[in-house]
XYZ file of C-alpha atoms in Angstrom:
245
model
C -5.841 11.016 9.324
C -6.459 7.558 7.870
C -3.572 6.168 9.930
C -4.898 7.826 13.089
C -8.353 6.420 12.392
C -6.954 2.895 12.049
C -4.903 3.224 15.240
C -7.963 4.423 17.166
C -10.051 1.537 15.793
C -7.391 -1.011 16.757
C -7.219 0.434 20.262
C -11.005 0.368 20.600
C -11.266 4.153 20.930
C -14.467 4.583 18.936
C -14.931 8.265 19.714
C -11.402 9.077 18.542
C -11.913 7.009 15.401
C -15.106 8.888 14.549
C -13.373 12.194 15.176
C -10.510 11.351 12.799
C -12.965 10.047 10.197
C -14.787 13.368 10.328
C -11.585 15.371 9.978
C -10.486 13.182 7.042
C -13.799 13.771 5.268
C -13.426 17.543 5.688
C -9.870 17.445 4.322
C -11.001 15.405 1.314
C -13.819 17.849 0.543
C -11.531 20.861 0.887
C -8.867 19.216 -1.301
C -11.330 18.513 -4.115
C -12.933 21.950 -3.865
C -9.533 23.589 -4.171
C -7.830 21.482 -6.816
C -10.178 19.275 -8.855
C -11.295 20.650 -12.231
C -14.309 18.539 -13.276
C -14.451 20.065 -16.743
C -10.916 18.763 -17.393
C -10.890 15.642 -15.262
C -7.598 16.612 -13.636
C -6.267 18.151 -10.450
C -4.449 21.454 -10.865
C -2.264 22.277 -7.931
C 0.081 25.113 -8.815
C 1.758 27.166 -11.517
C 5.508 26.729 -11.822
C 7.775 29.714 -12.332
C 11.459 29.902 -13.097
C 13.386 33.164 -13.046
C 10.022 34.966 -12.693
C 8.889 33.594 -16.049
C 6.014 31.160 -16.485
C 7.688 27.810 -16.891
C 4.953 25.173 -16.615
C 1.227 24.783 -16.584
C -0.593 24.160 -13.315
C -0.922 20.420 -14.022
C 1.763 17.811 -13.614
C 1.353 14.054 -13.282
C 1.867 14.413 -9.541
C -1.392 16.378 -9.365
C -3.461 13.342 -10.340
C -1.170 10.734 -8.773
C -1.411 12.165 -5.251
C -5.210 12.394 -5.456
C -5.425 8.749 -6.546
C -2.774 7.345 -4.207
C -4.103 9.013 -1.052
C -7.806 8.416 -1.725
C -8.664 12.079 -2.209
C -10.251 11.414 -5.596
C -13.985 10.717 -5.406
C -14.883 7.245 -6.619
C -17.015 8.523 -9.498
C -14.062 10.568 -10.786
C -11.310 7.936 -10.478
C -11.787 6.588 -14.004
C -11.364 9.897 -15.801
C -8.554 11.079 -13.498
C -6.648 7.844 -14.083
C -7.276 7.946 -17.832
C -6.028 11.515 -18.088
C -2.923 10.600 -16.105
C -2.175 7.748 -18.507
C -2.897 9.928 -21.550
C -0.416 12.515 -20.288
C 2.246 9.829 -19.815
C 1.681 8.504 -23.339
C 1.786 12.043 -24.780
C 5.210 12.432 -23.136
C 6.398 9.199 -24.759
C 6.228 7.212 -21.513
C 8.272 9.683 -19.486
C 7.380 10.618 -15.949
C 6.673 14.258 -15.066
C 6.831 14.063 -11.287
C 9.046 15.489 -8.577
C 10.001 14.609 -5.039
C 6.393 14.037 -3.904
C 4.845 12.212 -6.848
C 7.656 9.950 -8.075
C 7.252 7.452 -5.232
C 3.579 6.875 -6.020
C 3.476 6.919 -9.826
C 4.449 3.341 -10.705
C 2.570 1.669 -7.799
C -0.592 3.679 -8.567
C -0.496 2.693 -12.231
C 0.189 -0.970 -11.431
C -2.561 -1.234 -8.824
C -5.099 0.324 -11.161
C -4.652 -1.899 -14.201
C -1.840 -0.073 -16.002
C 1.140 -2.294 -15.202
C 2.300 -2.113 -18.809
C 2.428 1.697 -18.673
C 4.403 1.537 -15.413
C 6.808 -0.949 -16.996
C 7.360 1.227 -20.071
C 8.178 4.221 -17.855
C 10.597 2.176 -15.750
C 12.612 0.812 -18.695
C 12.535 3.957 -20.842
C 16.190 4.754 -21.513
C 15.760 8.327 -22.725
C 15.707 11.491 -20.618
C 14.092 11.891 -18.121
C 13.899 8.571 -16.327
C 15.751 5.839 -14.478
C 16.704 4.059 -17.683
C 18.477 7.203 -18.821
C 20.752 6.943 -15.804
C 21.698 3.403 -16.812
C 22.323 4.523 -20.394
C 24.754 7.087 -18.950
C 26.609 4.438 -16.968
C 24.978 5.053 -13.585
C 25.272 2.364 -10.910
C 23.481 4.348 -8.200
C 20.492 6.657 -7.737
C 21.155 10.258 -8.709
C 19.686 13.459 -7.324
C 18.523 14.622 -10.772
C 18.023 12.957 -14.138
C 20.616 15.197 -15.808
C 24.137 13.801 -16.124
C 25.333 17.069 -14.560
C 23.606 16.168 -11.260
C 25.354 17.292 -8.080
C 24.806 14.041 -6.167
C 25.077 10.511 -7.531
C 23.981 8.915 -4.255
C 20.521 10.270 -3.549
C 17.174 8.867 -2.429
C 14.038 10.717 -3.423
C 14.011 9.700 -7.108
C 15.253 6.259 -6.078
C 11.913 5.194 -4.657
C 11.499 3.071 -7.791
C 13.102 0.339 -5.664
C 9.841 -0.044 -3.703
C 7.987 -0.737 -6.949
C 10.630 -3.246 -8.017
C 10.318 -5.151 -4.732
C 6.539 -4.983 -4.243
C 5.334 -5.353 -7.818
C 8.094 -6.851 -9.986
C 9.453 -9.241 -7.358
C 6.050 -9.132 -5.654
C 7.176 -9.237 -2.007
C 4.279 -7.903 0.055
C 2.166 -8.325 3.204
C 5.145 -9.282 5.364
C 4.196 -10.457 8.859
C 6.356 -10.956 11.963
C 9.815 -10.834 10.422
C 8.896 -12.873 7.344
C 7.000 -15.535 9.283
C 4.376 -15.091 6.560
C 4.564 -13.102 3.366
C 3.228 -12.967 -0.183
C 5.128 -13.364 -3.417
C 2.871 -11.912 -6.071
C 4.771 -10.704 -9.167
C 2.427 -8.314 -10.996
C 4.439 -7.860 -14.196
C 4.858 -11.448 -15.394
C 3.429 -10.563 -18.807
C 6.073 -7.878 -19.413
C 9.204 -9.081 -17.608
C 10.964 -11.955 -19.370
C 13.045 -12.919 -16.355
C 13.695 -11.693 -12.829
C 15.725 -12.670 -9.774
C 15.525 -11.423 -6.197
C 17.472 -12.129 -3.016
C 17.289 -10.711 0.503
C 18.454 -11.733 3.950
C 15.481 -12.047 6.322
C 15.608 -12.598 10.098
C 14.850 -16.278 9.337
C 17.406 -16.773 6.618
C 17.903 -16.096 2.940
C 14.923 -15.608 0.658
C 15.742 -15.888 -3.012
C 13.940 -16.730 -6.186
C 14.115 -16.376 -9.924
C 11.565 -16.808 -12.653
C 11.312 -16.697 -16.395
C 8.460 -17.381 -18.781
C 8.459 -21.119 -18.060
C 9.962 -21.831 -14.635
C 10.164 -20.580 -11.074
C 12.854 -21.462 -8.538
C 12.538 -20.284 -4.957
C 14.215 -20.782 -1.596
C 11.951 -19.995 1.368
C 13.616 -19.519 4.787
C 12.871 -22.251 7.314
C 10.241 -21.042 9.756
C 8.598 -18.975 7.029
C 5.478 -19.512 4.944
C 5.216 -17.932 1.499
C 1.929 -17.455 -0.335
C 2.989 -17.629 -3.969
C 0.632 -16.118 -6.538
C 1.749 -16.582 -10.129
C -0.048 -17.006 -13.433
C -3.403 -17.200 -11.677
C -2.304 -20.006 -9.352
C -1.706 -19.919 -5.608
C 0.707 -22.157 -3.738
C 1.636 -22.174 -0.055
C 5.328 -22.906 0.423
C 7.111 -23.605 3.710
C 10.870 -23.546 4.317
C 12.895 -25.204 1.584
C 13.856 -24.958 -2.072
C 11.358 -25.440 -4.879
C 11.831 -25.637 -8.631
C 8.754 -25.977 -10.822
C 7.368 -25.196 -14.240
C 4.758 -22.469 -14.829
């Protein structure tokens, strides 16, 4: 409904925008009435069964992640919901407990809400379950499951970690008009010792690498990059730059 509201606003259809805003508010209220447990500070969404036996509790990390990522969580509850999400991650030794729906949103939600270090520790954790475990088992692709007995070794839905790597580790975001303008805003500079990124844009090759002391970047000609790093902002046009940070 949020997308429909924005489309209606952009098209100048005020009545449609108000209608979608109203529907969105009703959905948010119904969602919180059904799933939010104020006495616990968590969302409980279902009970998992396996072979007709109770397998899991009715809370998983996805329960809180979805509420935070999609704006269902009321502002006054965001702090406790986020804290309980982080506490659950720490209690599981920085392992994720999400499935097809929640995995995509876990690391971005943590990073955007001040827990980049927690997101980083999940991403590099090399014990089961997690992406690092795949690497420890020799994986060079995204698997369907975390187990080494997985049926498919070329799957997507757990591979959405790549969005986090591009948007928050490399920091490529807010792309306009085929990379005519874009941001480079690495969010994990305090935790990542070094990083390199390269992609072919419609205007040419974009590539850069940084470590704790230097940053080298090639911006395609015809592009303008807004570089945010270590609290500084620089506007870079097409060309190659090499500077200390």
